[in-house]
Amino acid sequence: MNETIPKGNQFGYRTALAVAAAVLLAFIVFAVASPSIAASPEPGTAIAGKASKTERVEVRIKELHAKLKITPAQEGLWDNVTKVMRDNAITMEALIKTRSEKAGTTNAVDDLKSYSGIAEAQADGLKKFIPVFEPLYASMSDAQKKDADTLFHHRGRTKGKGKAKAKAK
């Protein structure tokens, strides 16, 4: 069944492939454009009202500081981490604000470009976060590392499991 496409229909076939690829890309970007782990509260953590991204990251910074049991000797390394977290939150907040202001007025291509910008900013933010987090992680005790591993590896859990685990404590 090696069917050839008549010359007159090649454009339609290629267009259909392009549309399918764009739709797939949109789904992928939707998944990637979720808030970064360092800037988002854990599942089940409520923040009153519609807090801004920068307000949420401040809450997350305080939570992480307490949960990771940052020592006075680690404060300098911690400050480097929090600066990147704050900078990333400011960047993401600006992109999300721009996107929401243009909601309903963009075409499909502009909408995809907007998602792409958010996804790129999130990836760039992680690229900035990792190099400042690594020295902090290296300075941690085994107990702190275990806590960090748990806190930063929660993406695979479902919300139900996270809530059940929190209630069990």
mmCIF file of C-alpha atoms in Angstrom:
data_model
loop_
_atom_site.group_PDB
_atom_site.id
_atom_site.type_symbol
_atom_site.label_atom_id
_atom_site.label_comp_id
_atom_site.label_asym_id
_atom_site.label_seq_id
_atom_site.Cartn_x
_atom_site.Cartn_y
_atom_site.Cartn_z
ATOM 1 C CA MET A 1 0.000 0.000 0.000
ATOM 2 C CA ASN A 2 2.510 2.528 -1.160
ATOM 3 C CA GLU A 3 0.128 5.254 -2.229
ATOM 4 C CA THR A 4 1.473 8.411 -3.727
ATOM 5 C CA ILE A 5 -0.155 11.729 -3.152
ATOM 6 C CA PRO A 6 -1.247 13.516 -6.307
ATOM 7 C CA LYS A 7 0.680 16.744 -6.929
ATOM 8 C CA GLY A 8 -2.397 18.892 -6.347
ATOM 9 C CA ASN A 9 -2.855 17.494 -2.804
ATOM 10 C CA GLN A 10 0.735 17.799 -1.530
ATOM 11 C CA PHE A 11 0.133 21.246 -0.113
ATOM 12 C CA GLY A 12 -2.871 19.998 1.854
ATOM 13 C CA TYR A 13 -0.915 17.052 3.244
ATOM 14 C CA ARG A 14 2.031 19.230 4.256
ATOM 15 C CA THR A 15 -0.305 21.781 5.775
ATOM 16 C CA ALA A 16 -2.047 19.035 7.746
ATOM 17 C CA LEU A 17 1.315 17.808 9.041
ATOM 18 C CA ALA A 18 2.306 21.346 10.021
ATOM 19 C CA VAL A 19 -0.975 21.859 11.860
ATOM 20 C CA ALA A 20 -0.613 18.524 13.651
ATOM 21 C CA ALA A 21 2.950 19.441 14.651
ATOM 22 C CA ALA A 22 1.781 22.837 15.913
ATOM 23 C CA VAL A 23 -0.971 21.249 18.000
ATOM 24 C CA LEU A 24 1.492 18.752 19.462
ATOM 25 C CA LEU A 25 3.908 21.574 20.223
ATOM 26 C CA ALA A 26 1.141 23.514 21.951
ATOM 27 C CA PHE A 27 0.375 20.557 24.237
ATOM 28 C CA ILE A 28 4.060 20.122 25.034
ATOM 29 C CA VAL A 29 4.499 23.820 25.765
ATOM 30 C CA PHE A 30 1.409 23.789 27.993
ATOM 31 C CA ALA A 31 3.020 21.045 30.047
ATOM 32 C CA VAL A 32 6.395 22.797 30.211
ATOM 33 C CA ALA A 33 4.962 26.235 30.986
ATOM 34 C CA SER A 34 3.861 25.246 34.472
ATOM 35 C CA PRO A 35 5.597 27.148 37.289
ATOM 36 C CA SER A 36 9.068 25.976 38.214
ATOM 37 C CA ILE A 37 9.549 23.796 41.254
ATOM 38 C CA ALA A 38 11.662 26.345 43.082
ATOM 39 C CA ALA A 39 9.115 29.089 42.600
ATOM 40 C CA SER A 40 5.951 27.149 43.304
ATOM 41 C CA PRO A 41 4.513 26.030 46.596
ATOM 42 C CA GLU A 42 4.218 22.348 47.359
ATOM 43 C CA PRO A 43 0.914 20.703 46.525
ATOM 44 C CA GLY A 44 -1.602 21.399 49.243
ATOM 45 C CA THR A 45 0.057 24.642 50.341
ATOM 46 C CA ALA A 46 -2.527 27.394 50.171
ATOM 47 C CA ILE A 47 -1.648 31.024 49.598
ATOM 48 C CA ALA A 48 -4.484 33.429 50.264
ATOM 49 C CA GLY A 49 -6.029 35.315 47.354
ATOM 50 C CA LYS A 50 -4.396 35.792 43.995
ATOM 51 C CA ALA A 51 -0.827 36.234 45.120
ATOM 52 C CA SER A 52 1.670 37.355 42.519
ATOM 53 C CA LYS A 53 4.470 35.086 41.379
ATOM 54 C CA THR A 54 6.931 37.198 43.384
ATOM 55 C CA GLU A 55 4.767 36.924 46.502
ATOM 56 C CA ARG A 56 4.500 33.156 46.060
ATOM 57 C CA VAL A 57 8.257 32.810 45.645
ATOM 58 C CA GLU A 58 8.811 34.696 48.911
ATOM 59 C CA VAL A 59 6.581 32.179 50.681
ATOM 60 C CA ARG A 60 8.447 29.329 48.965
ATOM 61 C CA ILE A 61 11.819 30.778 49.999
ATOM 62 C CA LYS A 62 10.749 30.862 53.648
ATOM 63 C CA GLU A 63 9.352 27.326 53.440
ATOM 64 C CA LEU A 64 12.491 25.950 51.817
ATOM 65 C CA HIS A 65 14.766 27.731 54.310
ATOM 66 C CA ALA A 66 12.919 26.103 57.175
ATOM 67 C CA LYS A 67 12.513 22.668 55.592
ATOM 68 C CA LEU A 68 16.122 22.490 54.419
ATOM 69 C CA LYS A 69 17.319 23.693 57.835
ATOM 70 C CA ILE A 70 19.784 26.163 56.304
ATOM 71 C CA THR A 71 22.639 26.750 58.732
ATOM 72 C CA PRO A 72 24.346 30.096 59.419
ATOM 73 C CA ALA A 73 27.393 28.801 57.504
ATOM 74 C CA GLN A 74 25.157 28.140 54.459
ATOM 75 C CA GLU A 75 23.443 31.553 54.444
ATOM 76 C CA GLY A 76 25.772 33.026 51.799
ATOM 77 C CA LEU A 77 25.086 30.139 49.447
ATOM 78 C CA TRP A 78 21.386 30.351 50.285
ATOM 79 C CA ASP A 79 21.363 34.062 49.391
ATOM 80 C CA ASN A 80 22.660 33.187 45.908
ATOM 81 C CA VAL A 81 19.831 30.679 45.494
ATOM 82 C CA THR A 82 17.150 33.101 46.646
ATOM 83 C CA LYS A 83 18.394 35.858 44.323
ATOM 84 C CA VAL A 84 17.970 33.560 41.326
ATOM 85 C CA MET A 85 14.558 32.428 42.576
ATOM 86 C CA ARG A 86 13.417 36.043 42.890
ATOM 87 C CA ASP A 87 14.848 37.028 39.501
ATOM 88 C CA ASN A 88 13.171 34.037 37.857
ATOM 89 C CA ALA A 89 9.839 34.909 39.477
ATOM 90 C CA ILE A 90 10.051 38.499 38.222
ATOM 91 C CA THR A 91 10.804 37.305 34.691
ATOM 92 C CA MET A 92 7.975 34.758 34.690
ATOM 93 C CA GLU A 93 5.516 37.205 36.217
ATOM 94 C CA ALA A 94 6.216 39.754 33.469
ATOM 95 C CA LEU A 95 5.779 37.153 30.706
ATOM 96 C CA ILE A 96 2.577 35.790 32.209
ATOM 97 C CA LYS A 97 1.194 39.306 32.681
ATOM 98 C CA THR A 98 1.928 40.191 29.061
ATOM 99 C CA ARG A 99 0.322 36.960 27.917
ATOM 100 C CA SER A 100 -2.829 37.489 29.972
ATOM 101 C CA GLU A 101 -3.136 41.114 28.783
ATOM 102 C CA LYS A 102 -3.133 39.855 25.185
ATOM 103 C CA ALA A 103 -5.505 36.949 25.864
ATOM 104 C CA GLY A 104 -8.254 36.717 23.295
ATOM 105 C CA THR A 105 -6.540 39.095 20.889
ATOM 106 C CA THR A 106 -3.752 36.867 19.605
ATOM 107 C CA ASN A 107 -3.845 34.478 16.710
ATOM 108 C CA ALA A 108 -2.675 30.868 16.981
ATOM 109 C CA VAL A 109 0.897 31.651 15.931
ATOM 110 C CA ASP A 110 1.264 34.508 18.422
ATOM 111 C CA ASP A 111 -0.278 32.337 21.129
ATOM 112 C CA LEU A 112 2.273 29.585 20.456
ATOM 113 C CA LYS A 113 5.088 32.153 20.465
ATOM 114 C CA SER A 114 3.870 33.390 23.834
ATOM 115 C CA TYR A 115 3.915 29.858 25.280
ATOM 116 C CA SER A 116 7.331 29.337 23.752
ATOM 117 C CA GLY A 117 8.626 32.470 25.472
ATOM 118 C CA ILE A 118 7.331 31.263 28.824
ATOM 119 C CA ALA A 119 8.804 27.793 28.313
ATOM 120 C CA GLU A 120 12.160 29.266 27.304
ATOM 121 C CA ALA A 121 12.161 31.559 30.332
ATOM 122 C CA GLN A 122 11.420 28.603 32.592
ATOM 123 C CA ALA A 123 14.259 26.598 31.050
ATOM 124 C CA ASP A 124 16.598 29.595 31.313
ATOM 125 C CA GLY A 125 15.556 30.032 34.930
ATOM 126 C CA LEU A 126 16.437 26.430 35.715
ATOM 127 C CA LYS A 127 19.779 26.860 33.948
ATOM 128 C CA LYS A 128 20.476 29.799 36.276
ATOM 129 C CA PHE A 129 19.130 28.002 39.349
ATOM 130 C CA ILE A 130 21.124 24.784 39.085
ATOM 131 C CA PRO A 131 24.631 26.347 39.246
ATOM 132 C CA VAL A 132 23.781 28.306 42.412
ATOM 133 C CA PHE A 133 21.940 25.400 44.008
ATOM 134 C CA GLU A 134 24.753 22.888 43.426
ATOM 135 C CA PRO A 135 27.236 24.495 45.873
ATOM 136 C CA LEU A 136 24.506 24.814 48.493
ATOM 137 C CA TYR A 137 23.549 21.164 48.005
ATOM 138 C CA ALA A 138 27.225 20.130 48.235
ATOM 139 C CA SER A 139 27.505 21.953 51.569
ATOM 140 C CA MET A 140 24.488 20.173 53.061
ATOM 141 C CA SER A 141 24.580 17.403 55.610
ATOM 142 C CA ASP A 142 23.235 14.009 54.571
ATOM 143 C CA ALA A 143 19.966 14.776 56.375
ATOM 144 C CA GLN A 144 19.612 18.111 54.554
ATOM 145 C CA LYS A 145 20.366 16.429 51.221
ATOM 146 C CA LYS A 146 17.689 13.835 51.907
ATOM 147 C CA ASP A 147 15.207 16.643 52.640
ATOM 148 C CA ALA A 148 16.260 18.485 49.467
ATOM 149 C CA ASP A 149 15.896 15.319 47.418
ATOM 150 C CA THR A 150 12.368 14.878 48.728
ATOM 151 C CA LEU A 151 11.390 18.534 48.263
ATOM 152 C CA PHE A 152 12.727 18.809 44.731
ATOM 153 C CA HIS A 153 11.562 15.395 43.552
ATOM 154 C CA HIS A 154 7.856 15.821 44.257
ATOM 155 C CA ARG A 155 6.813 16.494 40.648
ATOM 156 C CA GLY A 156 6.008 12.827 40.016
ATOM 157 C CA ARG A 157 3.573 12.540 42.929
ATOM 158 C CA THR A 158 -0.109 12.973 42.499
ATOM 159 C CA LYS A 159 -1.870 15.565 44.612
ATOM 160 C CA GLY A 160 -3.766 12.889 46.504
ATOM 161 C CA LYS A 161 -0.580 11.123 47.571
ATOM 162 C CA GLY A 162 1.028 14.402 48.630
ATOM 163 C CA LYS A 163 -1.959 15.341 50.768
ATOM 164 C CA ALA A 164 -2.132 11.881 52.327
ATOM 165 C CA LYS A 165 1.562 12.030 53.152
ATOM 166 C CA ALA A 166 1.186 15.500 54.687
ATOM 167 C CA LYS A 167 -1.745 14.334 56.852
ATOM 168 C CA ALA A 168 0.236 11.304 58.033
ATOM 169 C CA LYS A 169 2.973 13.502 59.526
#
